[in-house]
GROMACS .gro file of C-alpha atoms in nm:
model
  415
    1MET     CA    1  -3.131  -4.506   5.330
    2SER     CA    2  -3.268  -4.165   5.494
    3ASP     CA    3  -3.286  -3.858   5.290
    4ASN     CA    4  -3.104  -3.695   5.594
    5ALA     CA    5  -2.804  -3.931   5.510
    6LEU     CA    6  -2.808  -3.830   5.154
    7HIS     CA    7  -2.829  -3.464   5.217
    8ASP     CA    8  -2.528  -3.486   5.485
    9SER     CA    9  -2.301  -3.679   5.213
   10PHE     CA   10  -2.387  -3.465   4.947
   11PHE     CA   11  -2.248  -3.139   5.117
   12ALA     CA   12  -1.967  -3.340   5.310
   13LEU     CA   13  -1.862  -3.446   4.920
   14HIS     CA   14  -1.887  -3.052   4.836
   15HIS     CA   15  -1.757  -2.931   5.162
   16GLY     CA   16  -1.419  -2.731   5.086
   17LEU     CA   17  -1.448  -2.656   4.696
   18PRO     CA   18  -1.355  -2.355   4.592
   19ARG     CA   19  -1.673  -2.293   4.431
   20GLN     CA   20  -2.014  -2.504   4.395
   21GLY     CA   21  -2.065  -2.446   4.027
   22PRO     CA   22  -1.903  -2.379   3.699
   23GLY     CA   23  -1.724  -2.052   3.701
   24SER     CA   24  -1.428  -1.845   3.742
   25ASP     CA   25  -1.265  -1.517   3.886
   26THR     CA   26  -1.236  -1.393   3.522
   27THR     CA   27  -1.599  -1.488   3.454
   28THR     CA   28  -1.727  -1.280   3.771
   29ARG     CA   29  -1.498  -1.003   3.645
   30ARG     CA   30  -1.641  -1.033   3.298
   31LEU     CA   31  -2.002  -1.015   3.457
   32LEU     CA   32  -1.907  -0.700   3.664
   33ALA     CA   33  -1.770  -0.511   3.349
   34LEU     CA   34  -2.121  -0.572   3.193
   35ALA     CA   35  -2.307  -0.410   3.468
   36GLY     CA   36  -2.131  -0.093   3.399
   37ARG     CA   37  -2.108   0.194   3.624
   38LEU     CA   38  -2.173   0.142   3.981
   39PRO     CA   39  -2.201   0.350   4.296
   40GLU     CA   40  -1.899   0.438   4.471
   41ARG     CA   41  -1.979   0.156   4.741
   42PRO     CA   42  -2.243  -0.064   4.551
   43ARG     CA   43  -2.487  -0.289   4.773
   44VAL     CA   44  -2.470  -0.610   4.640
   45LEU     CA   45  -2.682  -0.931   4.730
   46ASP     CA   46  -2.503  -1.267   4.656
   47LEU     CA   47  -2.787  -1.520   4.662
   48GLY     CA   48  -2.682  -1.898   4.687
   49CYS     CA   49  -2.338  -1.752   4.768
   50GLY     CA   50  -2.189  -2.106   4.842
   51PRO     CA   51  -1.814  -2.053   5.015
   52GLY     CA   52  -1.846  -1.701   4.869
   53ARG     CA   53  -1.592  -1.705   4.574
   54SER     CA   54  -1.787  -1.419   4.396
   55ALA     CA   55  -1.874  -1.232   4.729
   56LEU     CA   56  -1.494  -1.206   4.803
   57LEU     CA   57  -1.417  -1.061   4.441
   58LEU     CA   58  -1.693  -0.821   4.458
   59ALA     CA   59  -1.591  -0.675   4.797
   60ALA     CA   60  -1.223  -0.667   4.723
   61GLU     CA   61  -1.238  -0.511   4.343
   62ALA     CA   62  -1.570  -0.335   4.341
   63GLY     CA   63  -1.563  -0.185   4.668
   64ALA     CA   64  -1.894  -0.361   4.743
   65GLU     CA   65  -2.095  -0.408   5.072
   66VAL     CA   66  -2.186  -0.774   5.002
   67THR     CA   67  -2.474  -0.944   5.167
   68ALA     CA   68  -2.426  -1.318   5.117
   69VAL     CA   69  -2.711  -1.562   5.142
   70ASP     CA   70  -2.696  -1.928   5.159
   71THR     CA   71  -2.906  -2.223   5.348
   72HIS     CA   72  -2.590  -2.398   5.418
   73GLU     CA   73  -2.421  -2.248   5.734
   74PRO     CA   74  -2.081  -2.432   5.693
   75PHE     CA   75  -2.053  -2.248   5.348
   76LEU     CA   76  -2.138  -1.927   5.538
   77ALA     CA   77  -1.873  -1.990   5.803
   78GLU     CA   78  -1.618  -2.060   5.560
   79LEU     CA   79  -1.704  -1.706   5.388
   80ARG     CA   80  -1.650  -1.540   5.719
   81ARG     CA   81  -1.323  -1.692   5.784
   82SER     CA   82  -1.210  -1.623   5.421
   83ALA     CA   83  -1.303  -1.279   5.451
   84ALA     CA   84  -1.157  -1.223   5.767
   85ALA     CA   85  -0.818  -1.361   5.613
   86ARG     CA   86  -0.847  -1.086   5.360
   87GLY     CA   87  -0.948  -0.817   5.560
   88LEU     CA   88  -1.291  -0.786   5.391
   89ASP     CA   89  -1.514  -0.893   5.717
   90GLY     CA   90  -1.607  -0.525   5.729
   91SER     CA   91  -1.738  -0.565   5.368
   92ILE     CA   92  -1.907  -0.902   5.374
   93ARG     CA   93  -2.233  -0.988   5.597
   94THR     CA   94  -2.340  -1.326   5.594
   95LEU     CA   95  -2.699  -1.451   5.637
   96ARG     CA   96  -2.857  -1.792   5.650
   97ALA     CA   97  -3.183  -1.743   5.433
   98ASP     CA   98  -3.387  -1.917   5.177
   99MET     CA   99  -3.293  -1.744   4.840
  100GLY     CA  100  -3.660  -1.800   4.740
  101ALA     CA  101  -3.777  -1.552   5.018
  102PRO     CA  102  -3.512  -1.298   5.083
  103PRO     CA  103  -3.587  -1.089   5.405
  104PHE     CA  104  -3.508  -0.780   5.267
  105PRO     CA  105  -3.728  -0.453   5.158
  106ASP     CA  106  -3.808  -0.335   4.814
  107GLY     CA  107  -3.498  -0.139   4.649
  108SER     CA  108  -3.218  -0.263   4.906
  109PHE     CA  109  -2.963  -0.325   4.644
  110ASP     CA  110  -2.745  -0.212   4.330
  111LEU     CA  111  -2.666  -0.554   4.209
  112VAL     CA  112  -2.860  -0.891   4.280
  113TRP     CA  113  -2.577  -1.181   4.199
  114ALA     CA  114  -2.625  -1.525   4.157
  115GLU     CA  115  -2.381  -1.725   3.992
  116SER     CA  116  -2.448  -2.098   3.954
  117SER     CA  117  -2.732  -2.107   4.209
  118VAL     CA  118  -3.054  -1.947   3.990
  119PHE     CA  119  -3.135  -2.318   3.935
  120VAL     CA  120  -3.251  -2.375   4.274
  121LEU     CA  121  -3.531  -2.117   4.195
  122GLY     CA  122  -3.570  -2.143   3.841
  123PHE     CA  123  -3.463  -1.864   3.606
  124ASP     CA  124  -3.812  -1.739   3.544
  125ARG     CA  125  -3.900  -1.746   3.901
  126ALA     CA  126  -3.597  -1.524   3.984
  127LEU     CA  127  -3.663  -1.284   3.722
  128THR     CA  128  -4.029  -1.215   3.859
  129GLU     CA  129  -3.933  -1.257   4.241
  130TRP     CA  130  -3.585  -1.048   4.259
  131ARG     CA  131  -3.676  -0.783   4.062
  132ARG     CA  132  -3.829  -0.580   4.374
  133LEU     CA  133  -3.505  -0.613   4.538
  134LEU     CA  134  -3.312  -0.381   4.268
  135ALA     CA  135  -3.287  -0.010   4.347
  136PRO     CA  136  -3.373   0.190   4.045
  137GLY     CA  137  -3.079   0.163   3.795
  138GLY     CA  138  -3.026  -0.189   3.959
  139THR     CA  139  -2.898  -0.456   3.774
  140LEU     CA  140  -2.973  -0.840   3.820
  141VAL     CA  141  -2.668  -1.099   3.718
  142LEU     CA  142  -2.700  -1.471   3.681
  143THR     CA  143  -2.532  -1.735   3.543
  144GLU     CA  144  -2.741  -2.038   3.415
  145CYS     CA  145  -2.720  -2.391   3.241
  146VAL     CA  146  -2.815  -2.373   2.861
  147TRP     CA  147  -2.826  -2.564   2.545
  148THR     CA  148  -2.548  -2.463   2.353
  149THR     CA  149  -2.705  -2.627   2.033
  150GLY     CA  150  -3.049  -2.645   1.871
  151GLU     CA  151  -3.055  -3.010   1.856
  152PRO     CA  152  -2.902  -3.151   2.159
  153GLY     CA  153  -2.837  -3.521   2.155
  154PRO     CA  154  -3.056  -3.792   2.330
  155VAL     CA  155  -2.864  -3.857   2.650
  156ALA     CA  156  -2.802  -3.504   2.734
  157ARG     CA  157  -3.164  -3.413   2.659
  158ALA     CA  158  -3.281  -3.683   2.887
  159PHE     CA  159  -3.077  -3.597   3.156
  160TRP     CA  160  -3.196  -3.237   3.170
  161ASP     CA  161  -3.527  -3.277   3.080
  162GLU     CA  162  -3.552  -3.509   3.373
  163ASN     CA  163  -3.362  -3.308   3.622
  164TYR     CA  164  -3.370  -2.914   3.523
  165PRO     CA  165  -3.522  -2.855   3.168
  166LEU     CA  166  -3.288  -2.625   2.975
  167ARG     CA  167  -3.326  -2.332   2.712
  168THR     CA  168  -3.066  -2.189   2.486
  169VAL     CA  169  -2.922  -1.820   2.564
  170THR     CA  170  -3.163  -1.678   2.320
  171GLY     CA  171  -3.467  -1.850   2.496
  172ASN     CA  172  -3.339  -1.703   2.842
  173ALA     CA  173  -3.287  -1.370   2.676
  174ALA     CA  174  -3.633  -1.347   2.542
  175ALA     CA  175  -3.782  -1.490   2.885
  176ALA     CA  176  -3.594  -1.176   3.057
  177VAL     CA  177  -3.721  -0.932   2.776
  178GLU     CA  178  -4.071  -1.067   2.827
  179ALA     CA  179  -4.041  -0.995   3.202
  180GLY     CA  180  -3.951  -0.637   3.179
  181TYR     CA  181  -3.576  -0.662   3.151
  182ARG     CA  182  -3.313  -0.528   2.908
  183ILE     CA  183  -3.004  -0.730   2.825
  184LEU     CA  184  -2.693  -0.544   2.903
  185GLY     CA  185  -2.478  -0.876   2.805
  186THR     CA  186  -2.482  -1.221   2.767
  187PHE     CA  187  -2.201  -1.471   2.707
  188THR     CA  188  -2.139  -1.842   2.701
  189GLN     CA  189  -1.881  -1.954   2.971
  190PRO     CA  190  -1.553  -2.105   2.858
  191GLU     CA  191  -1.492  -2.474   2.915
  192SER     CA  192  -1.224  -2.387   3.190
  193ASP     CA  193  -1.504  -2.298   3.408
  194TRP     CA  194  -1.611  -2.631   3.410
  195ASP     CA  195  -1.273  -2.737   3.500
  196GLU     CA  196  -1.260  -2.511   3.817
  197TYR     CA  197  -1.544  -2.694   3.926
  198TYR     CA  198  -1.526  -3.048   3.819
  199GLY     CA  199  -1.163  -3.092   3.868
  200PRO     CA  200  -1.161  -3.047   4.244
  201LEU     CA  201  -1.520  -3.230   4.272
  202ALA     CA  202  -1.358  -3.541   4.104
  203ALA     CA  203  -1.077  -3.529   4.340
  204HIS     CA  204  -1.325  -3.538   4.643
  205ALA     CA  205  -1.508  -3.817   4.471
  206GLU     CA  206  -1.199  -3.997   4.443
  207ALA     CA  207  -1.077  -3.935   4.850
  208ALA     CA  208  -1.454  -3.996   4.981
  209ASP     CA  209  -1.534  -4.261   5.239
  210THR     CA  210  -1.804  -4.437   5.084
  211SER     CA  211  -1.875  -4.654   5.408
  212VAL     CA  212  -2.053  -4.315   5.547
  213PRO     CA  213  -2.431  -4.366   5.493
  214GLY     CA  214  -2.528  -4.187   5.170
  215MET     CA  215  -2.144  -4.126   5.049
  216THR     CA  216  -2.165  -4.410   4.759
  217GLU     CA  217  -2.473  -4.270   4.622
  218ALA     CA  218  -2.329  -3.890   4.638
  219VAL     CA  219  -2.020  -3.990   4.465
  220ALA     CA  220  -2.204  -4.185   4.173
  221GLY     CA  221  -2.409  -3.901   4.136
  222ALA     CA  222  -2.119  -3.649   4.102
  223ARG     CA  223  -1.935  -3.920   3.869
  224ALA     CA  224  -2.236  -3.953   3.663
  225GLU     CA  225  -2.278  -3.553   3.610
  226ILE     CA  226  -1.895  -3.519   3.521
  227ALA     CA  227  -1.918  -3.802   3.285
  228LEU     CA  228  -2.215  -3.676   3.111
  229ARG     CA  229  -1.991  -3.331   3.069
  230ARG     CA  230  -1.713  -3.505   2.945
  231ASP     CA  231  -1.904  -3.720   2.668
  232HIS     CA  232  -2.182  -3.471   2.580
  233GLY     CA  233  -2.069  -3.136   2.669
  234SER     CA  234  -2.093  -2.992   2.350
  235ASP     CA  235  -2.450  -2.991   2.369
  236TYR     CA  236  -2.492  -2.780   2.688
  237GLY     CA  237  -2.260  -2.506   2.892
  238TYR     CA  238  -2.313  -2.226   3.126
  239ALA     CA  239  -2.413  -1.884   3.040
  240GLY     CA  240  -2.397  -1.528   3.220
  241PHE     CA  241  -2.695  -1.291   3.171
  242VAL     CA  242  -2.650  -0.928   3.295
  243LEU     CA  243  -2.999  -0.754   3.296
  244ARG     CA  244  -3.152  -0.446   3.405
  245PRO     CA  245  -3.531  -0.352   3.454
  246ALA     CA  246  -3.645  -0.150   3.129
  247ASP     CA  247  -3.667   0.232   3.221
  248PRO     CA  248  -4.052   0.249   3.317
  249ARG     CA  249  -4.066   0.601   3.186
  250TRP     CA  250  -4.033   0.542   2.811
  251PRO     CA  251  -4.206   0.246   2.683
  252THR     CA  252  -4.084   0.109   2.377
  253ARG     CA  253  -4.253  -0.086   2.056
  254GLN     CA  254  -4.189  -0.156   1.719
  255GLU     CA  255  -4.302   0.090   1.467
  256THR     CA  256  -4.627   0.051   1.319
  257ALA     CA  257  -4.747   0.207   0.954
  258GLY     CA  258  -4.926   0.498   1.136
  259ASP     CA  259  -4.591   0.585   1.321
  260ALA     CA  260  -4.406   0.693   0.996
  261PRO     CA  261  -4.507   1.075   0.979
  262ALA     CA  262  -4.420   1.101   1.369
  263ILE     CA  263  -4.103   0.933   1.316
  264ARG     CA  264  -4.012   1.168   1.014
  265ARG     CA  265  -4.073   1.474   1.211
  266VAL     CA  266  -3.845   1.335   1.489
  267VAL     CA  267  -3.561   1.216   1.292
  268ALA     CA  268  -3.586   1.552   1.105
  269GLU     CA  269  -3.597   1.765   1.414
  270ALA     CA  270  -3.306   1.558   1.588
  271PHE     CA  271  -3.077   1.611   1.277
  272GLY     CA  272  -3.164   1.959   1.199
  273SER     CA  273  -3.237   1.883   0.829
  274ASP     CA  274  -3.477   1.640   0.627
  275ALA     CA  275  -3.152   1.403   0.486
  276GLU     CA  276  -3.173   1.187   0.780
  277ALA     CA  277  -3.545   1.137   0.760
  278ASP     CA  278  -3.535   1.069   0.405
  279LEU     CA  279  -3.285   0.803   0.474
  280VAL     CA  280  -3.534   0.627   0.694
  281GLU     CA  281  -3.780   0.625   0.408
  282ALA     CA  282  -3.540   0.508   0.193
  283LEU     CA  283  -3.452   0.238   0.397
  284ARG     CA  284  -3.809   0.134   0.453
  285ARG     CA  285  -3.857   0.110   0.079
  286ASP     CA  286  -3.536  -0.128   0.037
  287PRO     CA  287  -3.637  -0.481   0.087
  288ASP     CA  288  -3.268  -0.584   0.094
  289ALA     CA  289  -3.178  -0.350   0.374
  290TRP     CA  290  -3.498  -0.326   0.562
  291LEU     CA  291  -3.533  -0.574   0.866
  292PRO     CA  292  -3.887  -0.608   1.004
  293GLY     CA  293  -3.922  -0.563   1.350
  294LEU     CA  294  -3.612  -0.366   1.417
  295SER     CA  295  -3.747  -0.018   1.404
  296TYR     CA  296  -3.815   0.094   1.734
  297VAL     CA  297  -3.983   0.386   1.897
  298ALA     CA  298  -4.021   0.524   2.246
  299GLU     CA  299  -4.315   0.676   2.365
  300ALA     CA  300  -4.389   0.981   2.560
  301ALA     CA  301  -4.652   0.999   2.848
  302ASP     CA  302  -4.918   1.111   2.611
  303GLY     CA  303  -4.844   0.831   2.363
  304SER     CA  304  -4.634   1.053   2.099
  305VAL     CA  305  -4.309   0.924   1.964
  306ALA     CA  306  -4.044   1.060   2.176
  307ALA     CA  307  -3.740   0.862   2.010
  308HIS     CA  308  -3.663   0.638   1.729
  309ALA     CA  309  -3.397   0.381   1.645
  310LEU     CA  310  -3.330   0.184   1.335
  311ILE     CA  311  -3.121  -0.157   1.268
  312THR     CA  312  -3.108  -0.228   0.903
  313ARG     CA  313  -2.893  -0.485   0.681
  314CYS     CA  314  -2.548  -0.418   0.586
  315ARG     CA  315  -2.263  -0.643   0.497
  316VAL     CA  316  -1.910  -0.709   0.628
  317GLY     CA  317  -1.723  -0.846   0.312
  318ASP     CA  318  -1.953  -1.137   0.193
  319ALA     CA  319  -2.129  -1.167   0.516
  320PRO     CA  320  -2.449  -1.016   0.635
  321ALA     CA  321  -2.425  -0.778   0.927
  322ALA     CA  322  -2.658  -0.528   1.113
  323ALA     CA  323  -2.610  -0.154   1.103
  324LEU     CA  324  -2.755   0.105   1.421
  325ALA     CA  325  -2.853   0.417   1.229
  326PRO     CA  326  -2.984   0.663   1.246
  327VAL     CA  327  -3.080   0.718   1.636
  328SER     CA  328  -3.305   1.016   1.691
  329VAL     CA  329  -3.480   1.186   2.004
  330ALA     CA  330  -3.711   1.468   2.000
  331GLN     CA  331  -3.557   1.779   2.112
  332GLU     CA  332  -3.785   1.811   2.422
  333HIS     CA  333  -3.706   1.465   2.543
  334GLN     CA  334  -3.338   1.487   2.485
  335ARG     CA  335  -3.105   1.372   2.803
  336THR     CA  336  -3.411   1.221   2.973
  337GLY     CA  337  -3.309   0.845   2.895
  338ALA     CA  338  -3.565   0.828   2.589
  339GLY     CA  339  -3.277   0.760   2.357
  340GLN     CA  340  -3.112   0.502   2.565
  341ALA     CA  341  -3.429   0.320   2.623
  342VAL     CA  342  -3.512   0.312   2.249
  343VAL     CA  343  -3.167   0.170   2.174
  344ARG     CA  344  -3.151  -0.081   2.420
  345ALA     CA  345  -3.487  -0.190   2.295
  346VAL     CA  346  -3.407  -0.244   1.945
  347LEU     CA  347  -3.074  -0.426   2.038
  348ASP     CA  348  -3.275  -0.664   2.242
  349ALA     CA  349  -3.519  -0.712   1.953
  350ALA     CA  350  -3.179  -0.763   1.707
  351ARG     CA  351  -3.058  -1.008   1.952
  352LEU     CA  352  -3.376  -1.221   2.002
  353ARG     CA  353  -3.402  -1.225   1.605
  354GLY     CA  354  -3.070  -1.378   1.575
  355GLU     CA  355  -2.843  -1.113   1.450
  356PRO     CA  356  -2.515  -1.225   1.581
  357PHE     CA  357  -2.339  -0.840   1.596
  358VAL     CA  358  -2.453  -0.476   1.546
  359LEU     CA  359  -2.233  -0.200   1.402
  360VAL     CA  360  -2.276   0.169   1.445
  361LEU     CA  361  -2.073   0.485   1.336
  362GLY     CA  362  -2.142   0.735   1.654
  363HIS     CA  363  -2.020   0.917   1.933
  364PRO     CA  364  -1.733   0.720   2.104
  365GLU     CA  365  -1.845   0.830   2.438
  366TYR     CA  366  -2.215   0.742   2.403
  367TYR     CA  367  -2.233   0.377   2.245
  368PRO     CA  368  -1.995   0.200   2.471
  369ARG     CA  369  -2.237   0.221   2.743
  370PHE     CA  370  -2.445  -0.038   2.531
  371GLY     CA  371  -2.121  -0.260   2.523
  372PHE     CA  372  -1.994  -0.155   2.185
  373VAL     CA  373  -1.628  -0.130   2.139
  374ARG     CA  374  -1.400  -0.049   1.826
  375ALA     CA  375  -1.497  -0.236   1.516
  376SER     CA  376  -1.113  -0.268   1.432
  377GLU     CA  377  -1.090  -0.514   1.727
  378TYR     CA  378  -1.215  -0.743   1.501
  379GLY     CA  379  -1.079  -0.648   1.158
  380ILE     CA  380  -1.388  -0.444   1.058
  381LYS     CA  381  -1.352  -0.101   0.885
  382PRO     CA  382  -1.562   0.118   0.686
  383GLY     CA  383  -1.510   0.217   0.311
  384PHE     CA  384  -1.442   0.551   0.391
  385GLU     CA  385  -1.218   0.773   0.652
  386VAL     CA  386  -1.379   0.776   1.000
  387PRO     CA  387  -1.167   0.809   1.337
  388ASP     CA  388  -1.125   0.441   1.427
  389GLU     CA  389  -1.305   0.524   1.784
  390ALA     CA  390  -1.612   0.635   1.584
  391MET     CA  391  -1.655   0.272   1.411
  392MET     CA  392  -1.779   0.036   1.653
  393ALA     CA  393  -1.949  -0.302   1.687
  394LEU     CA  394  -2.123  -0.476   1.968
  395VAL     CA  395  -2.140  -0.838   1.965
  396LEU     CA  396  -2.478  -1.011   2.044
  397ASP     CA  397  -2.415  -1.390   1.982
  398ASP     CA  398  -2.059  -1.498   2.117
  399SER     CA  399  -2.129  -1.849   1.937
  400VAL     CA  400  -2.102  -1.699   1.602
  401PRO     CA  401  -1.735  -1.582   1.467
  402VAL     CA  402  -1.733  -1.198   1.367
  403PRO     CA  403  -1.628  -1.180   1.003
  404PRO     CA  404  -1.323  -0.922   0.958
  405GLY     CA  405  -1.378  -0.714   0.637
  406THR     CA  406  -1.500  -0.399   0.480
  407ILE     CA  407  -1.851  -0.252   0.579
  408ALA     CA  408  -2.091  -0.218   0.275
  409TYR     CA  409  -2.348  -0.026   0.353
  410PRO     CA  410  -2.725   0.015   0.174
  411ALA     CA  411  -2.734   0.218  -0.123
  412ALA     CA  412  -2.960   0.486   0.045
  413PHE     CA  413  -2.646   0.586   0.303
  414GLY     CA  414  -2.494   0.676  -0.037
  415VAL     CA  415  -2.150   0.564   0.080
   0.00000   0.00000   0.00000
């Protein structure tokens, strides 16, 4: 059996599938929403586009100019036909090229997109090599297979260790942060995304002509993969990652003991009184409230503290929760991105620490850019009167149910 026969049979089996990996239009829309505000006509690079289900949606619903890249010309031809049928042929350009060496200048795209295809390159390599393609403020969107349990069973472990070693969502998020990205959002894709892929694939396998050289092996491989999902799917899943390179103007880091005086000055200056600065110091002294590693500063070019953000322990009913407060920016650095940089950094630290969600009482036109929504959507409320839109929550780990209830802040808050 030649490698060419196996290659040809694999693609023959997959030809005509609506998508080449777990996914759905709903997931594509969710990823797009997490990317936030885009230019009026965003430039999108869809790498490993397959037959182009994502490219078609991005062109139609985001008004994007999409460059769709794949090595398999029949997929690209199918995409061109679909685009023409939808009147989108002026918005989608196809290119047969290697996603490992995209032939584009640095800074060419507002979005670099790869649903169900990053495994070809590897998650870490994609983080490193695709970053240069992003324009300032650009976003990298990936979906990747992940462990959904800390202790996967031996059958799933053996399969994935041999074929494509997996990490958890948190493990991939940590790799992204280490590579210099901020996490705009992550989520585990629903089981229905697997059905959209494996349902049609199973039908193709059933109808395949196994007399064709290589087809028996291709069908056996597909059926083994489907059976693994059926029998051991609770061990692994697919997840979306929406990432943006950290703002290079504002390096961020955990506070050190030597930062305390500078943090006090910034907080007092930002709020116009010592009350919030006293709050930070009281929280720092409270072992039940203080969460090590979740007090962050952004540094100005001269190394001084330009902004500060703090997350401490609170409770929702009987369940532990986390509260973002206060967030402070030195007056000379306000409206420069320093505040956003330090908030994103401390939220990433909370995510990697394992905090499932974060609460904030703040400006309803500012915090939604980080993904916060009304806490009341989860049945969460403060123990005092505030406008509903000002009390917000951000889910960091969607595998953990968000508990409803009343928020209890540390005593230092005085509420």
